[in-house]
PDB file of C-alpha atoms in Angstrom:
ATOM      1  CA  MET A   1      11.846  -3.480  34.119  1.00 64.00           C
ATOM      2  CA  ALA A   2      11.431  -6.443  31.799  1.00 77.00           C
ATOM      3  CA  GLU A   3      12.916  -9.752  32.797  1.00 89.00           C
ATOM      4  CA  GLN A   4      16.487  -9.913  31.523  1.00 97.00           C
ATOM      5  CA  THR A   5      17.464 -12.479  28.915  1.00 97.00           C
ATOM      6  CA  GLN A   6      20.904 -13.998  28.318  1.00 98.00           C
ATOM      7  CA  ILE A   7      22.469 -13.368  24.911  1.00 98.00           C
ATOM      8  CA  GLY A   8      23.489 -16.822  23.706  1.00 96.00           C
ATOM      9  CA  LYS A   9      26.306 -18.314  25.780  1.00 96.00           C
ATOM     10  CA  SER A  10      27.782 -14.907  26.640  1.00 98.00           C
ATOM     11  CA  ASP A  11      27.632 -13.353  30.091  1.00 97.00           C
ATOM     12  CA  LEU A  12      25.481 -10.495  28.761  1.00 98.00           C
ATOM     13  CA  TYR A  13      21.940 -10.111  30.152  1.00 98.00           C
ATOM     14  CA  VAL A  14      19.576  -7.589  28.579  1.00 98.00           C
ATOM     15  CA  ASN A  15      16.000  -6.429  28.155  1.00 98.00           C
ATOM     16  CA  PRO A  16      14.674  -8.471  25.172  1.00 98.00           C
ATOM     17  CA  ILE A  17      13.908  -5.163  23.425  1.00 98.00           C
ATOM     18  CA  GLY A  18      17.062  -3.206  22.678  1.00 98.00           C
ATOM     19  CA  LEU A  19      17.636  -0.133  20.526  1.00 98.00           C
ATOM     20  CA  GLY A  20      19.220   0.024  17.092  1.00 97.00           C
ATOM     21  CA  THR A  21      20.912   3.416  16.771  1.00 98.00           C
ATOM     22  CA  ASN A  22      21.522   3.853  13.047  1.00 97.00           C
ATOM     23  CA  ALA A  23      19.179   6.886  13.193  1.00 97.00           C
ATOM     24  CA  VAL A  24      21.226   8.358  16.052  1.00 98.00           C
ATOM     25  CA  GLY A  25      23.893  10.308  14.201  1.00 98.00           C
ATOM     26  CA  GLY A  26      23.595   8.111  11.120  1.00 97.00           C
ATOM     27  CA  HIS A  27      23.773  11.068   8.740  1.00 97.00           C
ATOM     28  CA  ASN A  28      24.962   8.882   5.873  1.00 96.00           C
ATOM     29  CA  ILE A  29      21.854   6.688   6.248  1.00 94.00           C
ATOM     30  CA  TYR A  30      19.131   9.229   6.998  1.00 93.00           C
ATOM     31  CA  PRO A  31      19.348  12.847   5.756  1.00 89.00           C
ATOM     32  CA  ASN A  32      18.462  15.782   8.014  1.00 92.00           C
ATOM     33  CA  LEU A  33      18.834  13.990  11.342  1.00 96.00           C
ATOM     34  CA  SER A  34      18.765  16.091  14.486  1.00 98.00           C
ATOM     35  CA  GLU A  35      21.578  15.011  16.790  1.00 98.00           C
ATOM     36  CA  GLU A  36      19.745  16.342  19.838  1.00 98.00           C
ATOM     37  CA  THR A  37      16.697  14.230  18.952  1.00 98.00           C
ATOM     38  CA  GLY A  38      19.030  11.267  18.506  1.00 98.00           C
ATOM     39  CA  LYS A  39      20.445  11.773  21.970  1.00 98.00           C
ATOM     40  CA  ASP A  40      16.896  12.061  23.336  1.00 98.00           C
ATOM     41  CA  VAL A  41      16.107   8.699  21.725  1.00 98.00           C
ATOM     42  CA  VAL A  42      18.988   7.115  23.653  1.00 98.00           C
ATOM     43  CA  ARG A  43      18.063   8.911  26.894  1.00 98.00           C
ATOM     44  CA  THR A  44      14.456   7.728  26.563  1.00 98.00           C
ATOM     45  CA  ALA A  45      15.591   4.151  25.999  1.00 98.00           C
ATOM     46  CA  LEU A  46      17.736   4.202  29.131  1.00 98.00           C
ATOM     47  CA  ALA A  47      14.966   5.845  31.174  1.00 98.00           C
ATOM     48  CA  HIS A  48      12.523   3.096  30.178  1.00 98.00           C
ATOM     49  CA  GLY A  49      14.725   0.139  31.043  1.00 98.00           C
ATOM     50  CA  ILE A  50      16.305  -0.572  27.657  1.00 98.00           C
ATOM     51  CA  ASN A  51      19.875  -1.561  28.465  1.00 98.00           C
ATOM     52  CA  PHE A  52      21.108  -2.873  25.088  1.00 98.00           C
ATOM     53  CA  LEU A  53      22.274  -0.341  22.499  1.00 98.00           C
ATOM     54  CA  ASP A  54      23.406  -1.426  19.022  1.00 98.00           C
ATOM     55  CA  THR A  55      25.622   0.927  17.016  1.00 98.00           C
ATOM     56  CA  ALA A  56      28.428   0.705  14.432  1.00 98.00           C
ATOM     57  CA  PHE A  57      31.422   2.605  13.055  1.00 98.00           C
ATOM     58  CA  ILE A  58      29.675   3.101   9.704  1.00 98.00           C
ATOM     59  CA  TYR A  59      26.616   4.846  11.219  1.00 98.00           C
ATOM     60  CA  GLY A  60      27.634   8.435  10.605  1.00 98.00           C
ATOM     61  CA  PRO A  61      30.354   7.286   9.982  1.00 97.00           C
ATOM     62  CA  GLU A  62      31.564   7.363  13.608  1.00 98.00           C
ATOM     63  CA  ARG A  63      28.941   9.848  14.806  1.00 98.00           C
ATOM     64  CA  SER A  64      26.465   7.322  16.210  1.00 98.00           C
ATOM     65  CA  GLU A  65      29.136   5.842  18.486  1.00 98.00           C
ATOM     66  CA  GLU A  66      30.129   9.331  19.629  1.00 98.00           C
ATOM     67  CA  LEU A  67      26.565  10.355  20.504  1.00 98.00           C
ATOM     68  CA  VAL A  68      25.852   7.070  22.320  1.00 98.00           C
ATOM     69  CA  GLY A  69      29.077   7.570  24.280  1.00 98.00           C
ATOM     70  CA  ASP A  70      28.124  11.155  25.140  1.00 98.00           C
ATOM     71  CA  VAL A  71      24.719  10.142  26.504  1.00 98.00           C
ATOM     72  CA  LEU A  72      26.065   7.236  28.569  1.00 98.00           C
ATOM     73  CA  LYS A  73      28.643   9.565  30.095  1.00 98.00           C
ATOM     74  CA  GLU A  74      26.070  12.302  30.821  1.00 98.00           C
ATOM     75  CA  GLU A  75      23.595   9.855  32.341  1.00 97.00           C
ATOM     76  CA  LYS A  76      26.352   7.950  34.201  1.00 97.00           C
ATOM     77  CA  MET A  77      24.856   4.677  32.953  1.00 97.00           C
ATOM     78  CA  ARG A  78      27.788   2.939  31.289  1.00 98.00           C
ATOM     79  CA  LYS A  79      27.934   0.073  33.815  1.00 97.00           C
ATOM     80  CA  GLU A  80      24.208  -0.680  33.508  1.00 97.00           C
ATOM     81  CA  THR A  81      24.280  -0.639  29.713  1.00 98.00           C
ATOM     82  CA  VAL A  82      25.321  -3.327  27.243  1.00 98.00           C
ATOM     83  CA  ILE A  83      26.899  -1.718  24.159  1.00 98.00           C
ATOM     84  CA  ALA A  84      27.202  -3.540  20.855  1.00 98.00           C
ATOM     85  CA  THR A  85      29.163  -2.013  18.007  1.00 98.00           C
ATOM     86  CA  LYS A  86      30.584  -3.190  14.688  1.00 98.00           C
ATOM     87  CA  GLY A  87      33.616  -2.652  12.511  1.00 98.00           C
ATOM     88  CA  ALA A  88      35.020  -3.794   9.127  1.00 98.00           C
ATOM     89  CA  HIS A  89      34.525  -0.766   6.891  1.00 98.00           C
ATOM     90  CA  LYS A  90      37.668   0.985   5.721  1.00 96.00           C
ATOM     91  CA  PHE A  91      37.946   4.025   3.449  1.00 95.00           C
ATOM     92  CA  VAL A  92      40.460   3.626   0.651  1.00 94.00           C
ATOM     93  CA  GLY A  93      40.518   6.713  -1.532  1.00 91.00           C
ATOM     94  CA  GLY A  94      36.846   7.388  -2.169  1.00 87.00           C
ATOM     95  CA  ASP A  95      35.843   3.734  -1.795  1.00 94.00           C
ATOM     96  CA  VAL A  96      34.643   1.705   1.174  1.00 96.00           C
ATOM     97  CA  VAL A  97      36.156  -1.762   1.507  1.00 97.00           C
ATOM     98  CA  PHE A  98      35.797  -4.462   4.157  1.00 98.00           C
ATOM     99  CA  ASP A  99      38.834  -5.496   6.191  1.00 98.00           C
ATOM    100  CA  ASN A 100      38.747  -8.410   8.671  1.00 98.00           C
ATOM    101  CA  SER A 101      42.505  -8.638   9.184  1.00 98.00           C
ATOM    102  CA  PRO A 102      43.537  -8.993  12.838  1.00 98.00           C
ATOM    103  CA  ALA A 103      45.535  -5.739  12.670  1.00 98.00           C
ATOM    104  CA  PHE A 104      42.573  -3.774  11.319  1.00 98.00           C
ATOM    105  CA  LEU A 105      40.044  -5.291  13.750  1.00 98.00           C
ATOM    106  CA  LYS A 106      42.250  -4.391  16.707  1.00 98.00           C
ATOM    107  CA  GLN A 107      42.521  -0.856  15.342  1.00 98.00           C
ATOM    108  CA  ALA A 108      38.721  -0.748  14.827  1.00 98.00           C
ATOM    109  CA  VAL A 109      38.060  -1.797  18.422  1.00 98.00           C
ATOM    110  CA  ASP A 110      40.452   0.862  19.752  1.00 98.00           C
ATOM    111  CA  GLY A 111      38.694   3.497  17.626  1.00 98.00           C
ATOM    112  CA  SER A 112      35.272   2.439  18.905  1.00 98.00           C
ATOM    113  CA  LEU A 113      36.488   2.478  22.530  1.00 98.00           C
ATOM    114  CA  LYS A 114      37.620   6.068  22.069  1.00 98.00           C
ATOM    115  CA  ARG A 115      34.394   7.248  20.404  1.00 98.00           C
ATOM    116  CA  LEU A 116      32.213   5.465  22.964  1.00 98.00           C
ATOM    117  CA  GLN A 117      34.343   6.903  25.816  1.00 98.00           C
ATOM    118  CA  THR A 118      34.660   3.521  27.479  1.00 98.00           C
ATOM    119  CA  ASP A 119      37.403   1.036  28.305  1.00 98.00           C
ATOM    120  CA  TYR A 120      35.443  -2.040  27.200  1.00 98.00           C
ATOM    121  CA  ILE A 121      32.835  -2.949  24.578  1.00 98.00           C
ATOM    122  CA  ASP A 122      30.264  -5.546  25.596  1.00 98.00           C
ATOM    123  CA  LEU A 123      29.715  -7.027  22.120  1.00 99.00           C
ATOM    124  CA  PHE A 124      31.906  -6.343  19.102  1.00 99.00           C
ATOM    125  CA  TYR A 125      30.881  -7.584  15.664  1.00 98.00           C
ATOM    126  CA  ILE A 126      32.784  -8.060  12.450  1.00 98.00           C
ATOM    127  CA  HIS A 127      30.252  -6.036  10.456  1.00 98.00           C
ATOM    128  CA  PHE A 128      30.794  -7.667   7.041  1.00 98.00           C
ATOM    129  CA  PRO A 129      33.100 -10.461   5.881  1.00 98.00           C
ATOM    130  CA  ASP A 130      36.006  -9.554   3.619  1.00 98.00           C
ATOM    131  CA  GLU A 131      37.191 -11.760   0.749  1.00 96.00           C
ATOM    132  CA  ASP A 132      40.675 -12.557   2.023  1.00 97.00           C
ATOM    133  CA  THR A 133      40.928 -13.089   5.769  1.00 98.00           C
ATOM    134  CA  PRO A 134      40.315 -16.606   7.090  1.00 98.00           C
ATOM    135  CA  LYS A 135      37.268 -16.207   9.303  1.00 98.00           C
ATOM    136  CA  ALA A 136      38.667 -18.160  12.262  1.00 98.00           C
ATOM    137  CA  GLU A 137      41.745 -15.926  12.173  1.00 98.00           C
ATOM    138  CA  ALA A 138      39.583 -12.796  12.329  1.00 98.00           C
ATOM    139  CA  VAL A 139      37.553 -14.179  15.230  1.00 98.00           C
ATOM    140  CA  GLY A 140      40.792 -15.300  16.884  1.00 98.00           C
ATOM    141  CA  ALA A 141      41.919 -11.664  16.935  1.00 98.00           C
ATOM    142  CA  LEU A 142      38.698 -10.726  18.742  1.00 98.00           C
ATOM    143  CA  LYS A 143      39.279 -13.580  21.194  1.00 98.00           C
ATOM    144  CA  GLU A 144      42.646 -11.999  22.037  1.00 98.00           C
ATOM    145  CA  LEU A 145      40.880  -8.691  22.696  1.00 98.00           C
ATOM    146  CA  LYS A 146      38.310 -10.515  24.832  1.00 98.00           C
ATOM    147  CA  ASP A 147      41.113 -12.083  26.875  1.00 98.00           C
ATOM    148  CA  GLN A 148      42.570  -8.586  27.341  1.00 98.00           C
ATOM    149  CA  GLY A 149      39.208  -7.296  28.629  1.00 98.00           C
ATOM    150  CA  LYS A 150      38.625  -4.896  25.733  1.00 98.00           C
ATOM    151  CA  ILE A 151      35.482  -6.763  24.613  1.00 98.00           C
ATOM    152  CA  ARG A 152      33.166  -9.141  26.466  1.00 98.00           C
ATOM    153  CA  ALA A 153      31.519 -11.034  23.604  1.00 98.00           C
ATOM    154  CA  ILE A 154      32.214 -11.745  19.932  1.00 98.00           C
ATOM    155  CA  GLY A 155      29.776 -11.232  17.072  1.00 98.00           C
ATOM    156  CA  VAL A 156      29.744 -11.582  13.306  1.00 98.00           C
ATOM    157  CA  SER A 157      27.278  -9.924  10.953  1.00 98.00           C
ATOM    158  CA  ASN A 158      26.153 -10.695   7.397  1.00 98.00           C
ATOM    159  CA  PHE A 159      28.090 -13.992   7.364  1.00 98.00           C
ATOM    160  CA  SER A 160      26.803 -16.859   5.196  1.00 98.00           C
ATOM    161  CA  ILE A 161      26.336 -20.273   6.797  1.00 98.00           C
ATOM    162  CA  ASP A 162      29.738 -21.432   5.499  1.00 98.00           C
ATOM    163  CA  GLN A 163      31.456 -18.282   6.747  1.00 98.00           C
ATOM    164  CA  LEU A 164      29.741 -18.682  10.120  1.00 98.00           C
ATOM    165  CA  LYS A 165      30.894 -22.296  10.434  1.00 98.00           C
ATOM    166  CA  GLU A 166      34.459 -21.270   9.609  1.00 98.00           C
ATOM    167  CA  ALA A 167      34.308 -18.326  12.021  1.00 98.00           C
ATOM    168  CA  ASN A 168      33.043 -20.555  14.829  1.00 98.00           C
ATOM    169  CA  GLN A 169      35.459 -23.449  14.387  1.00 97.00           C
ATOM    170  CA  ASP A 170      36.885 -22.790  17.870  1.00 97.00           C
ATOM    171  CA  GLY A 171      33.464 -22.048  19.384  1.00 98.00           C
ATOM    172  CA  TYR A 172      34.229 -18.371  20.016  1.00 98.00           C
ATOM    173  CA  VAL A 173      31.244 -16.761  18.247  1.00 98.00           C
ATOM    174  CA  ASP A 174      28.514 -15.563  20.615  1.00 98.00           C
ATOM    175  CA  VAL A 175      26.187 -13.701  18.231  1.00 98.00           C
ATOM    176  CA  LEU A 176      25.231 -13.570  14.557  1.00 98.00           C
ATOM    177  CA  GLN A 177      23.391 -10.521  13.251  1.00 98.00           C
ATOM    178  CA  SER A 178      21.749 -10.844   9.839  1.00 98.00           C
ATOM    179  CA  GLU A 179      18.704  -9.787   7.885  1.00 97.00           C
ATOM    180  CA  TYR A 180      15.586 -11.709   8.848  1.00 98.00           C
ATOM    181  CA  ASN A 181      11.906 -10.867   8.826  1.00 98.00           C
ATOM    182  CA  LEU A 182       8.573 -12.475   7.964  1.00 98.00           C
ATOM    183  CA  PHE A 183       9.142 -11.752   4.260  1.00 98.00           C
ATOM    184  CA  LYS A 184      12.773 -12.865   4.286  1.00 97.00           C
ATOM    185  CA  ARG A 185      13.049 -16.180   6.100  1.00 97.00           C
ATOM    186  CA  GLU A 186      15.989 -17.850   4.335  1.00 97.00           C
ATOM    187  CA  ALA A 187      17.876 -17.977   7.655  1.00 97.00           C
ATOM    188  CA  GLU A 188      15.428 -20.672   8.836  1.00 97.00           C
ATOM    189  CA  LYS A 189      16.936 -23.243   6.439  1.00 97.00           C
ATOM    190  CA  GLU A 190      20.448 -23.570   7.841  1.00 98.00           C
ATOM    191  CA  ILE A 191      21.507 -20.537   9.834  1.00 98.00           C
ATOM    192  CA  LEU A 192      18.910 -20.605  12.636  1.00 98.00           C
ATOM    193  CA  PRO A 193      19.327 -24.370  13.253  1.00 98.00           C
ATOM    194  CA  PHE A 194      23.122 -23.900  13.395  1.00 98.00           C
ATOM    195  CA  THR A 195      22.929 -20.953  15.789  1.00 98.00           C
ATOM    196  CA  LYS A 196      20.529 -22.857  18.046  1.00 98.00           C
ATOM    197  CA  GLU A 197      22.746 -25.962  18.074  1.00 98.00           C
ATOM    198  CA  HIS A 198      25.855 -23.933  18.971  1.00 98.00           C
ATOM    199  CA  ASN A 199      24.140 -21.570  21.422  1.00 97.00           C
ATOM    200  CA  ILE A 200      24.863 -18.568  19.207  1.00 98.00           C
ATOM    201  CA  SER A 201      22.285 -15.821  19.613  1.00 98.00           C
ATOM    202  CA  PHE A 202      20.709 -14.646  16.341  1.00 98.00           C
ATOM    203  CA  ILE A 203      19.825 -10.952  16.213  1.00 98.00           C
ATOM    204  CA  PRO A 204      17.744  -9.956  13.176  1.00 98.00           C
ATOM    205  CA  TYR A 205      18.038  -6.599  11.461  1.00 96.00           C
ATOM    206  CA  PHE A 206      15.343  -5.032   9.232  1.00 93.00           C
ATOM    207  CA  PRO A 207      12.759  -6.867  11.396  1.00 95.00           C
ATOM    208  CA  LEU A 208       9.913  -4.714  10.025  1.00 95.00           C
ATOM    209  CA  ALA A 209      11.006  -5.015   6.363  1.00 95.00           C
ATOM    210  CA  ALA A 210      11.564  -1.291   5.777  1.00 91.00           C
ATOM    211  CA  GLY A 211       8.238  -0.504   7.467  1.00 93.00           C
ATOM    212  CA  LEU A 212       6.121  -2.901   5.411  1.00 96.00           C
ATOM    213  CA  LEU A 213       5.400  -4.995   8.515  1.00 97.00           C
ATOM    214  CA  GLY A 214       4.379  -1.895  10.450  1.00 95.00           C
ATOM    215  CA  GLY A 215       0.919  -1.884   8.855  1.00 94.00           C
ATOM    216  CA  LYS A 216       0.958   1.771   7.794  1.00 93.00           C
ATOM    217  CA  TYR A 217       0.999   1.383   3.996  1.00 96.00           C
ATOM    218  CA  ASN A 218      -1.825   0.742   1.536  1.00 94.00           C
ATOM    219  CA  LYS A 219      -2.083   0.076  -2.211  1.00 93.00           C
ATOM    220  CA  LYS A 220      -1.960   3.799  -2.986  1.00 93.00           C
ATOM    221  CA  THR A 221       1.240   4.423  -1.027  1.00 94.00           C
ATOM    222  CA  THR A 222       4.167   5.465  -3.231  1.00 91.00           C
ATOM    223  CA  PHE A 223       7.853   5.596  -2.347  1.00 91.00           C
ATOM    224  CA  ASP A 224      10.617   7.870  -3.562  1.00 85.00           C
ATOM    225  CA  ASP A 225      13.462   6.315  -1.582  1.00 83.00           C
ATOM    226  CA  GLY A 226      15.264   2.957  -1.685  1.00 84.00           C
ATOM    227  CA  ARG A 227      11.979   1.125  -1.195  1.00 91.00           C
ATOM    228  CA  ALA A 228      10.934   2.041  -4.748  1.00 89.00           C
ATOM    229  CA  LYS A 229      13.532  -0.465  -5.993  1.00 92.00           C
ATOM    230  CA  ASN A 230      12.834  -3.116  -3.360  1.00 95.00           C
ATOM    231  CA  PRO A 231      10.959  -6.114  -4.866  1.00 95.00           C
ATOM    232  CA  LEU A 232       8.735  -6.267  -1.750  1.00 96.00           C
ATOM    233  CA  PHE A 233       7.281  -2.866  -2.693  1.00 96.00           C
ATOM    234  CA  GLN A 234       6.736  -3.421  -6.407  1.00 93.00           C
ATOM    235  CA  GLY A 235       3.557  -4.130  -8.357  1.00 93.00           C
ATOM    236  CA  GLU A 236       1.557  -7.262  -7.619  1.00 95.00           C
ATOM    237  CA  ALA A 237       4.071  -8.431  -5.035  1.00 95.00           C
ATOM    238  CA  PHE A 238       3.416  -5.270  -3.005  1.00 96.00           C
ATOM    239  CA  GLU A 239      -0.359  -5.876  -3.173  1.00 96.00           C
ATOM    240  CA  ARG A 240       0.030  -9.513  -2.071  1.00 97.00           C
ATOM    241  CA  ASN A 241       2.308  -8.446   0.775  1.00 97.00           C
ATOM    242  CA  LEU A 242      -0.244  -5.886   1.951  1.00 97.00           C
ATOM    243  CA  GLU A 243      -2.890  -8.642   2.034  1.00 97.00           C
ATOM    244  CA  LYS A 244      -0.629 -10.675   4.332  1.00 98.00           C
ATOM    245  CA  VAL A 245      -0.157  -7.656   6.580  1.00 98.00           C
ATOM    246  CA  ASP A 246      -3.947  -7.259   6.702  1.00 97.00           C
ATOM    247  CA  GLU A 247      -4.193 -10.799   8.079  1.00 97.00           C
ATOM    248  CA  LEU A 248      -1.752  -9.747  10.795  1.00 97.00           C
ATOM    249  CA  ARG A 249      -3.985  -6.767  11.511  1.00 97.00           C
ATOM    250  CA  GLU A 250      -6.787  -9.134  12.573  1.00 96.00           C
ATOM    251  CA  ILE A 251      -4.503 -10.815  15.112  1.00 97.00           C
ATOM    252  CA  ALA A 252      -3.259  -7.444  16.356  1.00 98.00           C
ATOM    253  CA  ASN A 253      -6.811  -6.110  16.754  1.00 97.00           C
ATOM    254  CA  GLU A 254      -7.801  -9.162  18.800  1.00 96.00           C
ATOM    255  CA  LYS A 255      -4.938  -8.430  21.168  1.00 96.00           C
ATOM    256  CA  GLY A 256      -5.384  -4.655  21.264  1.00 96.00           C
ATOM    257  CA  ALA A 257      -1.873  -4.321  19.899  1.00 97.00           C
ATOM    258  CA  GLU A 258      -0.178  -2.738  16.904  1.00 97.00           C
ATOM    259  CA  ILE A 259       0.869  -4.928  13.983  1.00 98.00           C
ATOM    260  CA  ALA A 260       4.552  -4.138  14.523  1.00 97.00           C
ATOM    261  CA  HIS A 261       4.370  -5.373  18.124  1.00 97.00           C
ATOM    262  CA  VAL A 262       2.803  -8.652  17.038  1.00 98.00           C
ATOM    263  CA  VAL A 263       5.558  -9.129  14.448  1.00 98.00           C
ATOM    264  CA  LEU A 264       8.329  -8.413  16.947  1.00 98.00           C
ATOM    265  CA  ALA A 265       6.692 -10.706  19.517  1.00 98.00           C
ATOM    266  CA  TRP A 266       6.654 -13.505  16.910  1.00 98.00           C
ATOM    267  CA  TYR A 267      10.424 -13.174  16.440  1.00 98.00           C
ATOM    268  CA  LEU A 268      10.951 -13.602  20.177  1.00 98.00           C
ATOM    269  CA  THR A 269       9.247 -17.024  19.936  1.00 97.00           C
ATOM    270  CA  ARG A 270      12.071 -18.252  17.639  1.00 96.00           C
ATOM    271  CA  ASP A 271      14.524 -20.495  19.505  1.00 92.00           C
ATOM    272  CA  ALA A 272      17.761 -18.727  18.565  1.00 93.00           C
ATOM    273  CA  ILE A 273      16.459 -15.147  18.992  1.00 98.00           C
ATOM    274  CA  ASP A 274      17.028 -13.676  22.454  1.00 97.00           C
ATOM    275  CA  VAL A 275      16.828  -9.952  21.780  1.00 98.00           C
ATOM    276  CA  LEU A 276      15.562  -7.506  19.138  1.00 98.00           C
ATOM    277  CA  ILE A 277      17.006  -4.122  18.182  1.00 97.00           C
ATOM    278  CA  PRO A 278      14.252  -2.092  16.491  1.00 96.00           C
ATOM    279  CA  GLY A 279      15.398   1.408  15.594  1.00 95.00           C
ATOM    280  CA  ALA A 280      13.734   4.698  16.418  1.00 95.00           C
ATOM    281  CA  LYS A 281      13.984   8.227  15.062  1.00 96.00           C
ATOM    282  CA  LYS A 282      11.859   9.747  17.827  1.00 97.00           C
ATOM    283  CA  PRO A 283      11.714   9.161  21.588  1.00 98.00           C
ATOM    284  CA  GLU A 284       8.042   8.120  21.467  1.00 98.00           C
ATOM    285  CA  GLN A 285       8.918   5.289  19.056  1.00 96.00           C
ATOM    286  CA  VAL A 286      11.263   3.843  21.679  1.00 97.00           C
ATOM    287  CA  VAL A 287       8.429   3.682  24.203  1.00 97.00           C
ATOM    288  CA  LYS A 288       6.139   2.111  21.596  1.00 96.00           C
ATOM    289  CA  ASN A 289       8.677  -0.615  20.779  1.00 96.00           C
ATOM    290  CA  LEU A 290       8.587  -1.740  24.410  1.00 97.00           C
ATOM    291  CA  LYS A 291       4.880  -2.569  24.073  1.00 97.00           C
ATOM    292  CA  THR A 292       6.043  -5.693  22.220  1.00 97.00           C
ATOM    293  CA  LEU A 293       6.658  -7.258  25.628  1.00 97.00           C
ATOM    294  CA  ASP A 294       2.942  -6.929  26.474  1.00 97.00           C
ATOM    295  CA  VAL A 295       1.893  -9.079  23.498  1.00 98.00           C
ATOM    296  CA  GLU A 296       1.204 -12.703  24.401  1.00 97.00           C
ATOM    297  CA  LEU A 297       1.041 -15.018  21.396  1.00 98.00           C
ATOM    298  CA  THR A 298      -0.508 -18.457  21.750  1.00 97.00           C
ATOM    299  CA  ASN A 299       1.001 -21.459  19.917  1.00 98.00           C
ATOM    300  CA  GLU A 300      -1.935 -21.128  17.533  1.00 98.00           C
ATOM    301  CA  ASP A 301      -1.080 -17.457  16.852  1.00 98.00           C
ATOM    302  CA  VAL A 302       2.553 -18.343  16.202  1.00 98.00           C
ATOM    303  CA  GLU A 303       1.627 -21.092  13.750  1.00 98.00           C
ATOM    304  CA  LYS A 304      -0.945 -18.909  11.997  1.00 98.00           C
ATOM    305  CA  ILE A 305       1.570 -16.107  11.441  1.00 98.00           C
ATOM    306  CA  SER A 306       4.109 -18.614  10.198  1.00 98.00           C
ATOM    307  CA  ARG A 307       1.554 -19.968   7.700  1.00 98.00           C
ATOM    308  CA  ILE A 308       0.546 -16.520   6.430  1.00 98.00           C
ATOM    309  CA  PHE A 309       4.181 -15.778   5.579  1.00 97.00           C
ATOM    310  CA  GLN A 310       5.146 -19.258   4.433  1.00 94.00           C
ATOM    311  CA  PRO A 311       8.198 -18.851   2.148  1.00 85.00           C
TER     312      PRO A 311
END
């Protein structure tokens, strides 16, 4: 098993490669998902030493948490596993709104506990900020739940730097999860320095930029999903981005590694990043993700990659 790493200032210790489970029961995100395959993805992760699972109410909705809970119960591995989940989405009529009010967050945690079939959640995130609730008040509600033993660590997700500062005014925030990858490095300006200074762990999502940093696309590749509207995948920008990925390919070839593993290894060299949560739709992808830990980047490699993707 990989050496365990501490998540920020929390008392959570995990394999640096976790598993994002939005493709486990996330029927509202990916069409035609097999739930049995999703459960196999989780089983494979546990069997290969991955002990950090990241889910959320909105994946499904609710179904991802239920399937993760089912597998942990079947495998009798709840105590060995660190579960992260998120809440804030609320359905009002046919609309989804965000609610960070203390009453709603407490209700969200109770709902997640039930679906996950557990009496505590290791890391609970406010998934998105709302427009009304003072952030310190929302985090204060989670601190109450932490004191009650319902959660072990407090996270916020998709918070701006100002929202993060407000949320952390009492020093209660353990983790920030936000979008960050080699093409989208805005977090380096203020957010990463702040998280490092306050010993808040930063967990990036979309680390492979919708597959672009996986090295599997070329100039003739076309997309008929959300990527077709993503600026990274359009016209000349797409061609320039592919050229950058080709430079990564050289580094990967030297190391006998895949491009994706080199990219993920680079993130783990960032001061505030303790753990990554790449997703997987198939069990074999879980095993592949773990190969990241075999990639050794020199200081020169790290600087070269940083230069290639200079914002």
